[in-house]
Amino acid sequence: MTGVLTHLNAQGEANMVDVTDKAVTQRQATAQGYIRMSPQTLTMITQGEHKKGDVFAVARIAGIQAAKKCGELIPLCHPLMLTKVQVDFTPEPAHSRVKVTSLCKLAGQTGVEMEALTAVSVACLTLFDMCKAIDPEMTIEGIAVLTKSGGKTGNWERAQSC
């Protein structure tokens, strides 16, 4: 574990970190998570046979929207002017799951890890919501930051796959 808790002031009170004097740099983060489901549900959504339509398209939009609203959802998180949000889905039939990945980018004074995590989380939640009537036993798992770049600490990459 590295770093210090920056969301506490000298009195131990929660506060928003002041990034006014930080340099504007290109920042990027990727995250991933999984939604495990029955093989039948996975087949239904990958073949476009769900009665609600293209669940991946809806979940993609939800993930992008969630990244843009991260500062409203997470206390003390800065509202950011994202320049790129991408949400992708990779069906993994051998594991009866869908891998959800996100990429968030900006030129700014603070990182975008929370936005990437929020995009993945809400995309997974949207898939769950759209499929819960046919598969209530789905699980969401393994949500994690994979990479980050930019800022004072530079580049970071998860040592092992989730």
Coordinates of C-alpha atoms in Angstrom, one line a residue:
M1 CA 0.0 0.0 0.0
T2 CA 1.4 3.4 -0.9
G3 CA 0.4 7.0 -0.4
V4 CA -1.5 8.9 2.3
L5 CA -5.1 9.5 2.9
T6 CA -5.6 12.9 1.1
H7 CA -9.3 13.4 1.8
L8 CA -8.7 14.2 5.4
N9 CA -7.6 17.6 6.6
A10 CA -5.2 18.3 9.6
Q11 CA -8.1 17.9 12.0
G12 CA -9.1 14.5 10.5
E13 CA -12.2 15.9 8.8
A14 CA -13.3 14.8 5.3
N15 CA -12.6 17.4 2.6
M16 CA -12.2 17.7 -1.1
V17 CA -8.5 17.7 -2.1
D18 CA -7.4 21.0 -3.5
V19 CA -5.9 20.4 -7.0
T20 CA -5.6 24.1 -7.9
D21 CA -1.8 24.1 -8.1
K22 CA -1.4 20.6 -9.7
A23 CA -0.1 20.6 -13.3
V24 CA -2.5 19.7 -16.1
T25 CA -1.4 16.5 -17.6
Q26 CA -2.8 13.9 -20.0
R27 CA -4.5 11.3 -17.7
Q28 CA -6.0 7.9 -18.5
A29 CA -7.3 4.9 -16.6
T30 CA -8.8 1.6 -17.5
A31 CA -10.9 -0.7 -15.4
Q32 CA -12.7 -4.0 -15.7
G33 CA -15.3 -6.1 -14.1
Y34 CA -17.3 -9.2 -14.8
I35 CA -21.0 -10.2 -14.7
R36 CA -21.5 -13.9 -14.4
M37 CA -24.7 -15.4 -15.7
S38 CA -26.3 -18.6 -16.9
P39 CA -25.1 -19.9 -20.3
Q40 CA -28.6 -19.5 -21.6
T41 CA -28.7 -15.8 -20.7
L42 CA -25.3 -15.2 -22.2
T43 CA -26.4 -16.9 -25.4
M44 CA -29.6 -14.8 -25.5
I45 CA -27.8 -11.5 -25.1
T46 CA -24.9 -12.2 -27.4
Q47 CA -27.3 -13.4 -30.2
G48 CA -29.5 -10.4 -29.8
E49 CA -32.5 -12.4 -28.7
H50 CA -33.4 -10.6 -25.5
K51 CA -36.9 -9.1 -25.7
K52 CA -35.5 -5.8 -24.3
G53 CA -33.3 -5.4 -27.4
D54 CA -29.6 -4.8 -27.5
V55 CA -28.7 -4.9 -23.8
F56 CA -25.0 -4.1 -24.6
A57 CA -25.9 -0.9 -26.3
V58 CA -28.0 0.3 -23.3
A59 CA -25.3 -0.8 -20.8
R60 CA -22.6 1.0 -22.8
I61 CA -24.6 4.3 -22.7
A62 CA -25.2 3.8 -19.0
G63 CA -21.5 3.2 -18.3
I64 CA -20.5 6.3 -20.3
Q65 CA -23.2 8.4 -18.6
A66 CA -22.1 7.1 -15.2
A67 CA -18.4 8.1 -15.8
K68 CA -19.6 11.6 -16.7
K69 CA -21.6 11.8 -13.5
C70 CA -19.0 10.3 -11.2
G71 CA -18.4 13.6 -9.3
E72 CA -22.1 13.7 -8.4
L73 CA -22.1 10.1 -7.2
I74 CA -18.9 9.7 -5.2
P75 CA -18.5 12.2 -2.2
L76 CA -15.4 14.4 -2.5
C77 CA -14.7 13.3 -6.1
H78 CA -13.9 16.2 -8.4
P79 CA -16.3 16.8 -11.4
L80 CA -14.1 16.2 -14.5
M81 CA -14.2 17.3 -18.1
L82 CA -13.7 13.9 -19.6
T83 CA -12.5 13.9 -23.2
K84 CA -13.0 10.1 -23.9
V85 CA -15.1 7.4 -22.3
Q86 CA -15.2 4.0 -23.8
V87 CA -17.1 0.9 -22.5
D88 CA -16.6 -2.5 -24.1
F89 CA -18.1 -6.0 -23.6
T90 CA -16.3 -9.3 -24.2
P91 CA -18.5 -12.4 -23.8
E92 CA -16.5 -15.2 -22.2
P93 CA -18.7 -18.3 -22.8
A94 CA -16.1 -20.7 -21.2
H95 CA -16.6 -18.8 -17.9
S96 CA -20.3 -18.0 -18.5
R97 CA -19.7 -14.3 -18.1
V98 CA -19.2 -11.0 -19.8
K99 CA -16.0 -9.0 -19.2
V100 CA -16.8 -5.2 -19.1
T101 CA -13.9 -2.8 -19.6
S102 CA -13.7 0.9 -19.6
L103 CA -11.3 3.6 -20.7
C104 CA -11.5 7.2 -19.4
K105 CA -9.2 10.1 -20.6
L106 CA -8.8 13.8 -20.0
A107 CA -6.2 16.6 -19.8
G108 CA -6.6 17.6 -16.2
Q109 CA -5.3 18.0 -12.6
T110 CA -6.6 14.8 -11.1
G111 CA -6.9 11.2 -12.1
V112 CA -9.7 9.3 -13.7
E113 CA -9.6 6.0 -11.9
M114 CA -12.9 6.6 -10.2
E115 CA -14.6 7.4 -13.5
A116 CA -13.3 4.2 -15.0
L117 CA -14.5 2.1 -12.1
T118 CA -17.9 3.9 -12.1
A119 CA -18.3 3.2 -15.8
V120 CA -17.7 -0.5 -15.3
S121 CA -19.9 -0.8 -12.2
V122 CA -22.9 0.9 -13.8
A123 CA -22.5 -1.0 -17.0
C124 CA -22.6 -4.2 -15.0
L125 CA -25.5 -3.1 -13.0
T126 CA -27.4 -2.2 -16.2
L127 CA -26.8 -5.6 -17.6
F128 CA -28.0 -7.1 -14.4
D129 CA -31.1 -4.9 -14.4
M130 CA -32.0 -5.8 -18.0
C131 CA -31.6 -9.5 -17.4
K132 CA -32.7 -10.1 -13.8
A133 CA -36.2 -11.3 -14.7
I134 CA -34.7 -14.2 -16.6
D135 CA -31.6 -14.8 -14.5
P136 CA -31.8 -13.4 -11.0
E137 CA -28.7 -15.4 -9.8
M138 CA -26.3 -13.3 -11.8
T139 CA -23.2 -12.0 -9.9
I140 CA -21.0 -8.9 -10.5
E141 CA -17.4 -9.5 -9.6
G142 CA -13.8 -8.6 -10.0
I143 CA -14.2 -4.8 -10.5
A144 CA -10.7 -3.3 -10.5
V145 CA -8.5 -0.6 -12.0
L146 CA -6.2 -2.1 -14.5
T147 CA -4.0 0.8 -15.5
K148 CA -3.5 4.5 -14.9
S149 CA -1.2 7.1 -16.5
G150 CA -0.4 10.7 -16.0
G151 CA 0.0 13.0 -13.1
K152 CA 2.8 13.2 -10.5
T153 CA 2.9 9.4 -9.9
G154 CA 3.1 8.5 -13.6
N155 CA 2.1 5.2 -14.9
W156 CA 0.8 2.2 -12.9
E157 CA -0.4 -1.2 -14.0
R158 CA -2.1 -4.0 -12.0
A159 CA 0.4 -6.7 -11.4
Q160 CA -2.0 -9.5 -12.0
S161 CA -5.2 -10.1 -13.9
C162 CA -8.5 -10.0 -11.9

